């Protein structure tokens, strides 16, 4: 279940209610170097830290007051992939929409610029070495999108642009035996595609069934569905409409830091994509120092039971946000 961006205009809760008084155990703080990788637009580390919450695992907390509308940080995807329906209209690398006349076509896929093509070159070369017909058909026929992300990650690892354990920090989904059976079939097709290439065995040694399932379990719970707001963003903010009139999703992406944000049905932060898969996390209201920053994974305009059901089915948790606890 991908995390959906959602912009809320009204606050259901008072500032007092929102503020979580959890004991904080610092897990990560951001050095200037780490911060630079996360947030190109900040000259200082982003005003956040990751710490344990009482009952929702790790969460992201403000290290200073943050004002409504502030850009908290930006984040580049650790992994992204276009939706199959958008594959002929968005950049294969950054998911930016590309009019055909502006694009660079390369072996059947689109790039928005030479830079994106260059960035993608190494792992796309690996991808092009294998015959993906059986794997792609299997996933397409079942409407599966996340296996395409695992395929990309595998190509990135083989080409050396990513590490096989790059998503290990993320929380994995609980999997049923049916899910595992389906993943085993996908894995067999993926492994088979690579083993018929000239890629040396040592370069695909990481590609075990366990690796495949563990990556997919993390993607399932942490992938964001990317809906570009483009030039609409400023209009949306000024009119404070209740939800983003999003265009169809252009793809899915996994980030490291944004995946540590917990959910709230009355969020104080949100994640947006302007014209490509680079994410911006913004404050929806004034946030106090020490307050947990939470985004909304779903459409919060649904009633409580529908939200609880969706969060349980899609993400495997019972929402403990103040709005749900109050029965709103
Ligand atoms: C995308 S992760 C968020 C980061 C996570 N807490 C961690 O430690 O990696 C989503 C998971 O966080 C927990 N979580 C997030 N929001 C929650 C909420 N409102 N109520 C209860 N658990 C929540 C659930 O375990 C959920 O599956």
Short mmCIF file of C-alpha atoms and ligand atoms in Angstrom, two decimals:
data_model
loop_
_atom_site.label_atom_id
_atom_site.label_comp_id
_atom_site.label_asym_id
_atom_site.label_seq_id
_atom_site.Cartn_x
_atom_site.Cartn_y
_atom_site.Cartn_z
CA UNK A 1 0.00 0.00 0.00
CA UNK A 2 1.71 3.19 -1.09
CA UNK A 3 1.74 6.22 1.13
CA UNK A 4 -0.45 8.92 -0.40
CA UNK A 5 0.27 12.60 -0.12
CA UNK A 6 -2.56 14.48 1.51
CA UNK A 7 -3.04 18.15 2.16
CA UNK A 8 -5.43 19.07 4.95
CA UNK A 9 -6.67 22.54 5.56
CA UNK A 10 -8.29 22.33 8.95
CA UNK A 11 -6.93 21.15 12.21
CA UNK A 12 -9.13 18.77 14.16
CA UNK A 13 -7.00 19.12 17.22
CA UNK A 14 -5.75 21.86 19.43
CA UNK A 15 -2.03 22.47 19.62
CA UNK A 16 -2.13 21.02 23.15
CA UNK A 17 -3.62 17.75 21.94
CA UNK A 18 -1.23 17.42 19.06
CA UNK A 19 1.87 17.73 21.11
CA UNK A 20 3.19 14.30 21.98
CA UNK A 21 4.90 14.02 25.30
CA UNK A 22 6.85 10.87 24.52
CA UNK A 23 10.19 10.12 26.08
CA UNK A 24 12.65 10.64 23.33
CA UNK A 25 15.59 8.38 22.73
CA UNK A 26 17.73 9.96 20.07
CA UNK A 27 18.44 7.43 17.35
CA UNK A 28 19.81 9.60 14.62
CA UNK A 29 20.99 13.13 14.55
CA UNK A 30 22.11 14.83 11.40
CA UNK A 31 25.67 15.81 10.73
CA UNK A 32 26.17 18.55 8.19
CA UNK A 33 27.30 15.94 5.68
CA UNK A 34 24.23 13.77 6.16
CA UNK A 35 22.04 16.82 6.06
CA UNK A 36 23.58 17.96 2.80
CA UNK A 37 22.66 14.65 1.21
CA UNK A 38 19.10 14.93 2.49
CA UNK A 39 18.46 18.57 2.00
CA UNK A 40 20.16 20.46 -0.74
CA UNK A 41 18.28 23.64 0.02
CA UNK A 42 19.21 23.93 3.68
CA UNK A 43 22.54 25.42 4.60
CA UNK A 44 22.25 23.93 8.06
CA UNK A 45 21.00 20.52 9.17
CA UNK A 46 17.22 20.11 8.94
CA UNK A 47 15.40 20.91 12.22
CA UNK A 48 14.54 17.33 13.00
CA UNK A 49 15.79 14.23 14.72
CA UNK A 50 14.68 10.62 14.69
CA UNK A 51 13.75 9.12 18.04
CA UNK A 52 11.62 6.35 19.50
CA UNK A 53 7.98 7.11 20.16
CA UNK A 54 5.97 5.35 22.87
CA UNK A 55 3.88 3.19 20.60
CA UNK A 56 4.65 3.79 16.91
CA UNK A 57 8.28 2.71 16.61
CA UNK A 58 10.63 5.41 15.43
CA UNK A 59 9.36 8.85 14.54
CA UNK A 60 10.64 12.26 13.43
CA UNK A 61 10.68 15.14 15.94
CA UNK A 62 11.20 18.88 15.59
CA UNK A 63 14.43 20.19 17.13
CA UNK A 64 13.17 23.81 17.03
CA UNK A 65 9.87 25.58 16.40
CA UNK A 66 8.81 25.31 12.75
CA UNK A 67 6.35 27.75 11.17
CA UNK A 68 3.35 26.93 8.98
CA UNK A 69 4.43 26.44 5.38
CA UNK A 70 8.14 26.06 6.16
CA UNK A 71 10.11 23.63 4.07
CA UNK A 72 11.40 21.17 6.68
CA UNK A 73 13.68 19.31 4.31
CA UNK A 74 13.90 17.81 0.87
CA UNK A 75 14.79 14.23 0.04
CA UNK A 76 15.98 12.38 -3.01
CA UNK A 77 14.59 8.90 -3.58
CA UNK A 78 16.73 5.90 -2.63
CA UNK A 79 14.79 4.09 -5.33
CA UNK A 80 12.01 5.03 -7.73
CA UNK A 81 10.26 3.59 -10.75
CA UNK A 82 7.64 4.94 -13.16
CA UNK A 83 4.12 3.45 -13.14
CA UNK A 84 3.62 1.18 -16.12
CA UNK A 85 0.90 3.51 -17.37
CA UNK A 86 3.35 6.44 -17.28
CA UNK A 87 6.38 4.70 -18.71
CA UNK A 88 5.99 6.42 -22.09
CA UNK A 89 5.41 9.87 -20.65
CA UNK A 90 7.80 10.33 -17.71
CA UNK A 91 11.55 10.29 -17.28
CA UNK A 92 12.76 6.77 -16.51
CA UNK A 93 15.18 8.22 -13.97
CA UNK A 94 13.47 11.10 -12.08
CA UNK A 95 9.77 10.62 -13.06
CA UNK A 96 9.46 14.14 -14.46
CA UNK A 97 6.76 14.43 -17.12
CA UNK A 98 8.40 14.79 -20.52
CA UNK A 99 6.72 16.04 -23.66
CA UNK A 100 8.03 13.80 -26.44
CA UNK A 101 9.68 16.70 -28.20
CA UNK A 102 11.90 17.45 -25.16
CA UNK A 103 12.95 13.95 -24.34
CA UNK A 104 15.97 11.79 -24.94
CA UNK A 105 14.90 8.36 -26.12
CA UNK A 106 17.33 5.60 -25.29
CA UNK A 107 16.66 1.94 -25.99
CA UNK A 108 12.93 2.35 -25.62
CA UNK A 109 12.74 4.55 -22.50
CA UNK A 110 12.50 8.30 -22.00
CA UNK A 111 14.83 10.64 -20.17
CA UNK A 112 14.09 14.29 -19.45
CA UNK A 113 17.72 15.36 -19.83
CA UNK A 114 21.21 14.14 -20.62
CA UNK A 115 21.93 14.36 -16.88
CA UNK A 116 19.15 11.92 -16.03
CA UNK A 117 20.25 9.61 -18.82
CA UNK A 118 23.82 9.71 -17.51
CA UNK A 119 22.67 9.04 -13.92
CA UNK A 120 20.66 6.05 -15.07
CA UNK A 121 23.25 4.74 -17.53
CA UNK A 122 25.01 2.19 -15.38
CA UNK A 123 22.01 0.39 -13.95
CA UNK A 124 20.07 0.68 -17.19
CA UNK A 125 22.99 -1.03 -18.98
CA UNK A 126 22.63 -3.91 -16.51
CA UNK A 127 18.87 -4.01 -17.04
CA UNK A 128 19.36 -4.18 -20.80
CA UNK A 129 21.56 -7.26 -20.48
CA UNK A 130 18.64 -9.48 -19.45
CA UNK A 131 15.46 -10.62 -21.14
CA UNK A 132 12.63 -9.42 -18.89
CA UNK A 133 9.67 -10.78 -20.85
CA UNK A 134 8.68 -13.52 -18.38
CA UNK A 135 9.20 -11.36 -15.27
CA UNK A 136 7.44 -8.31 -16.72
CA UNK A 137 4.50 -10.34 -18.05
CA UNK A 138 4.05 -12.07 -14.69
CA UNK A 139 3.96 -8.74 -12.83
CA UNK A 140 1.84 -6.95 -15.44
CA UNK A 141 -0.77 -9.70 -15.53
CA UNK A 142 -1.11 -9.55 -11.76
CA UNK A 143 -1.05 -5.74 -11.58
CA UNK A 144 2.12 -5.79 -9.46
CA UNK A 145 4.26 -2.65 -9.38
CA UNK A 146 6.73 -3.13 -6.53
CA UNK A 147 8.65 -6.02 -8.17
CA UNK A 148 9.73 -3.50 -10.82
CA UNK A 149 11.31 -1.49 -8.03
CA UNK A 150 13.16 -4.55 -6.74
CA UNK A 151 14.35 -5.26 -10.29
CA UNK A 152 15.70 -1.71 -10.47
CA UNK A 153 17.38 -1.99 -7.08
CA UNK A 154 19.00 -5.28 -8.15
CA UNK A 155 20.37 -3.55 -11.29
CA UNK A 156 21.61 -0.64 -9.16
CA UNK A 157 23.40 -3.04 -6.80
CA UNK A 158 24.97 -5.00 -9.67
CA UNK A 159 26.18 -1.78 -11.29
CA UNK A 160 27.60 -0.56 -7.98
CA UNK A 161 25.44 2.57 -7.59
CA UNK A 162 23.59 1.17 -4.58
CA UNK A 163 24.28 -1.30 -1.79
CA UNK A 164 22.30 -4.50 -1.32
CA UNK A 165 21.48 -3.45 2.27
CA UNK A 166 20.49 0.11 1.39
CA UNK A 167 16.85 -0.31 2.54
CA UNK A 168 17.60 -2.41 5.63
CA UNK A 169 17.02 0.56 7.96
CA UNK A 170 13.33 0.66 6.96
CA UNK A 171 10.58 -1.20 8.77
CA UNK A 172 9.41 -4.31 6.87
CA UNK A 173 5.75 -5.24 6.37
CA UNK A 174 4.39 -8.39 8.02
CA UNK A 175 3.88 -10.89 5.21
CA UNK A 176 1.30 -13.63 4.88
CA UNK A 177 2.27 -17.04 3.48
CA UNK A 178 0.32 -16.23 0.28
CA UNK A 179 2.35 -13.06 -0.20
CA UNK A 180 5.57 -15.01 0.32
CA UNK A 181 4.51 -17.64 -2.23
CA UNK A 182 3.87 -14.96 -4.84
CA UNK A 183 7.20 -13.30 -4.05
CA UNK A 184 8.99 -16.61 -4.46
CA UNK A 185 7.59 -16.93 -7.98
CA UNK A 186 8.66 -13.40 -8.86
CA UNK A 187 12.08 -14.03 -7.39
CA UNK A 188 12.55 -17.17 -9.49
CA UNK A 189 11.77 -15.16 -12.65
CA UNK A 190 14.08 -12.32 -11.65
CA UNK A 191 16.95 -14.61 -10.77
CA UNK A 192 16.42 -16.61 -13.95
CA UNK A 193 16.59 -13.44 -16.07
CA UNK A 194 19.93 -12.47 -14.53
CA UNK A 195 21.43 -15.95 -14.62
CA UNK A 196 20.99 -16.09 -18.40
CA UNK A 197 23.17 -12.99 -18.83
CA UNK A 198 26.93 -12.68 -18.93
CA UNK A 199 26.93 -11.00 -15.50
CA UNK A 200 29.47 -12.76 -13.27
CA UNK A 201 28.08 -14.96 -10.49
CA UNK A 202 29.83 -12.97 -7.79
CA UNK A 203 27.95 -9.84 -8.86
CA UNK A 204 24.59 -11.51 -8.32
CA UNK A 205 25.53 -13.46 -5.20
CA UNK A 206 23.46 -11.03 -3.06
CA UNK A 207 20.35 -11.94 -5.08
CA UNK A 208 18.84 -14.56 -2.79
CA UNK A 209 15.19 -15.32 -2.11
CA UNK A 210 15.65 -13.87 1.36
CA UNK A 211 17.05 -10.61 -0.07
CA UNK A 212 14.18 -10.31 -2.54
CA UNK A 213 11.49 -10.86 0.10
CA UNK A 214 13.15 -8.56 2.62
CA UNK A 215 13.42 -5.71 0.08
CA UNK A 216 9.86 -6.17 -1.11
CA UNK A 217 8.57 -6.27 2.48
CA UNK A 218 10.23 -2.87 3.05
CA UNK A 219 8.98 -1.38 -0.20
CA UNK A 220 5.41 -2.49 0.57
CA UNK A 221 5.23 -0.45 3.74
CA UNK A 222 7.44 2.50 2.81
CA UNK A 223 6.80 3.28 -0.86
CA UNK A 224 5.22 6.61 -1.68
CA UNK A 225 2.94 6.95 -4.66
CA UNK A 226 4.22 9.97 -6.54
CA UNK A 227 1.65 12.47 -7.68
CA UNK A 228 3.11 15.63 -9.12
CA UNK A 229 1.44 18.89 -8.19
CA UNK A 230 3.54 20.91 -10.65
CA UNK A 231 2.65 24.58 -10.82
CA UNK A 232 -0.56 23.94 -8.89
CA UNK A 233 1.16 23.95 -5.53
CA UNK A 234 1.09 27.64 -4.72
CA UNK A 235 -2.58 27.82 -5.75
CA UNK A 236 -3.37 24.89 -3.51
CA UNK A 237 -1.72 26.49 -0.53
CA UNK A 238 -3.34 29.85 -1.01
CA UNK A 239 -6.81 28.42 -1.40
CA UNK A 240 -6.22 25.85 1.35
CA UNK A 241 -8.34 23.25 -0.35
CA UNK A 242 -8.94 20.07 1.58
CA UNK A 243 -7.17 17.68 -0.72
CA UNK A 244 -4.71 17.66 -3.55
CA UNK A 245 -6.42 17.39 -6.89
CA UNK A 246 -3.66 15.07 -7.86
CA UNK A 247 -2.92 13.95 -11.34
CA UNK A 248 -2.59 10.24 -11.79
CA UNK A 249 0.45 8.74 -10.11
CA UNK A 250 3.61 8.92 -12.22
CA UNK A 251 5.39 6.25 -10.21
CA UNK A 252 6.50 5.01 -6.82
CA UNK A 253 9.53 5.86 -4.73
CA UNK A 254 11.19 4.88 -1.49
CA UNK A 255 13.10 7.41 0.62
CA UNK A 256 15.02 6.85 3.82
CA UNK A 257 14.17 9.79 6.09
CA UNK A 258 10.59 10.44 4.85
CA UNK A 259 9.84 6.77 5.56
CA UNK A 260 10.46 7.38 9.25
CA UNK A 261 7.55 9.80 9.52
CA UNK A 262 4.59 8.22 11.30
CA UNK A 263 1.01 8.67 10.21
CA UNK A 264 -1.61 10.97 11.71
CA UNK A 265 -5.19 11.48 10.51
CA UNK A 266 -4.69 15.17 11.37
CA UNK A 267 -1.09 15.64 10.22
CA UNK A 268 1.15 18.60 10.98
CA UNK A 269 3.39 18.00 7.95
CA UNK A 270 2.99 16.80 4.41
CA UNK A 271 5.09 15.56 1.57
CA UNK A 272 4.79 16.93 -1.92
CA UNK A 273 6.38 16.45 -5.30
CA UNK A 274 6.54 19.45 -7.59
CA UNK A 275 7.83 18.17 -10.89
CA UNK A 276 9.83 15.02 -10.20
CA UNK A 277 10.49 12.36 -7.56
CA UNK A 278 12.44 14.73 -5.30
CA UNK A 279 10.28 15.08 -2.19
CA UNK A 280 9.63 18.22 -0.14
CA UNK A 281 8.39 17.90 3.42
CA UNK A 282 6.51 21.00 4.56
CA UNK A 283 4.86 22.11 7.79
CA UNK A 284 1.06 22.35 7.65
CA UNK A 285 0.84 24.32 10.89
CA UNK A 286 3.10 25.84 13.53
CA UNK A 287 5.07 23.06 15.21
CA UNK A 288 6.72 23.26 18.64
CA UNK A 289 10.21 22.11 19.45
CA UNK A 290 10.04 18.45 20.55
CA UNK A 291 6.71 17.81 18.80
CA UNK A 292 6.49 14.73 16.61
CA UNK A 293 6.13 15.48 12.90
CA UNK A 294 3.51 13.29 11.29
CA UNK A 295 2.22 13.02 7.76
CA UNK A 296 -1.01 11.43 6.52
CA UNK A 297 -0.66 8.18 4.56
CA UNK A 298 -4.24 8.08 3.32
CA UNK A 299 -7.23 10.25 2.47
CA UNK A 300 -8.06 11.61 5.92
CA UNK A 301 -11.51 12.80 4.86
CA UNK A 302 -12.82 9.24 5.30
CA UNK A 303 -14.63 8.36 8.52
CA UNK A 304 -12.77 6.76 11.40
CA UNK A 305 -13.74 3.16 10.66
CA UNK A 306 -12.78 3.45 7.00
CA UNK A 307 -9.43 5.02 7.92
CA UNK A 308 -8.70 2.37 10.53
CA UNK A 309 -9.58 -0.40 8.08
CA UNK A 310 -7.41 1.05 5.31
CA UNK A 311 -4.43 1.60 7.59
CA UNK A 312 -4.73 -1.88 8.99
CA UNK A 313 -5.13 -3.59 5.62
CA UNK A 314 -2.53 -1.48 3.84
CA UNK A 315 0.08 -0.85 6.51
CA UNK A 316 -0.68 -3.44 9.18
CA UNK A 317 -1.22 -1.05 12.10
CA UNK A 318 -4.04 0.25 14.21
CA UNK A 319 -3.82 4.01 14.10
CA UNK A 320 -3.25 5.50 17.53
CA UNK A 321 -3.45 9.16 16.51
CA UNK A 322 -5.44 11.55 18.71
CA UNK A 323 -8.20 11.90 16.14
CA UNK A 324 -8.77 8.13 16.01
CA UNK A 325 -8.51 7.79 19.78
CA UNK A 326 -11.19 10.48 20.15
CA UNK A 327 -13.42 8.56 17.74
CA UNK A 328 -13.49 11.42 15.22
C1 LIG B 1 6.42 4.14 7.25
S1 LIG B 1 6.67 3.44 8.80
C2 LIG B 1 6.95 4.82 9.84
C3 LIG B 1 8.23 4.67 10.64
C4 LIG B 1 8.22 3.55 11.65
N1 LIG B 1 7.59 3.99 12.90
C5 LIG B 1 9.62 3.02 11.89
O1 LIG B 1 10.03 2.85 13.04
O2 LIG B 1 10.28 2.74 10.89
C6 LIG B 1 5.03 2.93 9.16
C7 LIG B 1 4.91 2.14 10.44
O3 LIG B 1 5.00 2.99 11.61
C8 LIG B 1 3.99 2.64 12.57
N2 LIG B 1 3.00 3.73 12.62
C9 LIG B 1 2.99 4.83 11.83
N3 LIG B 1 1.96 5.64 12.14
C10 LIG B 1 1.29 5.04 13.15
C11 LIG B 1 0.11 5.38 13.87
N4 LIG B 1 -0.59 6.50 13.64
N5 LIG B 1 -0.34 4.51 14.82
C12 LIG B 1 0.34 3.36 15.08
N6 LIG B 1 1.47 2.98 14.42
C13 LIG B 1 1.95 3.81 13.46
C14 LIG B 1 3.34 1.36 12.07
O4 LIG B 1 4.07 0.28 12.60
C15 LIG B 1 3.58 1.46 10.56
O5 LIG B 1 3.55 0.19 9.95
#
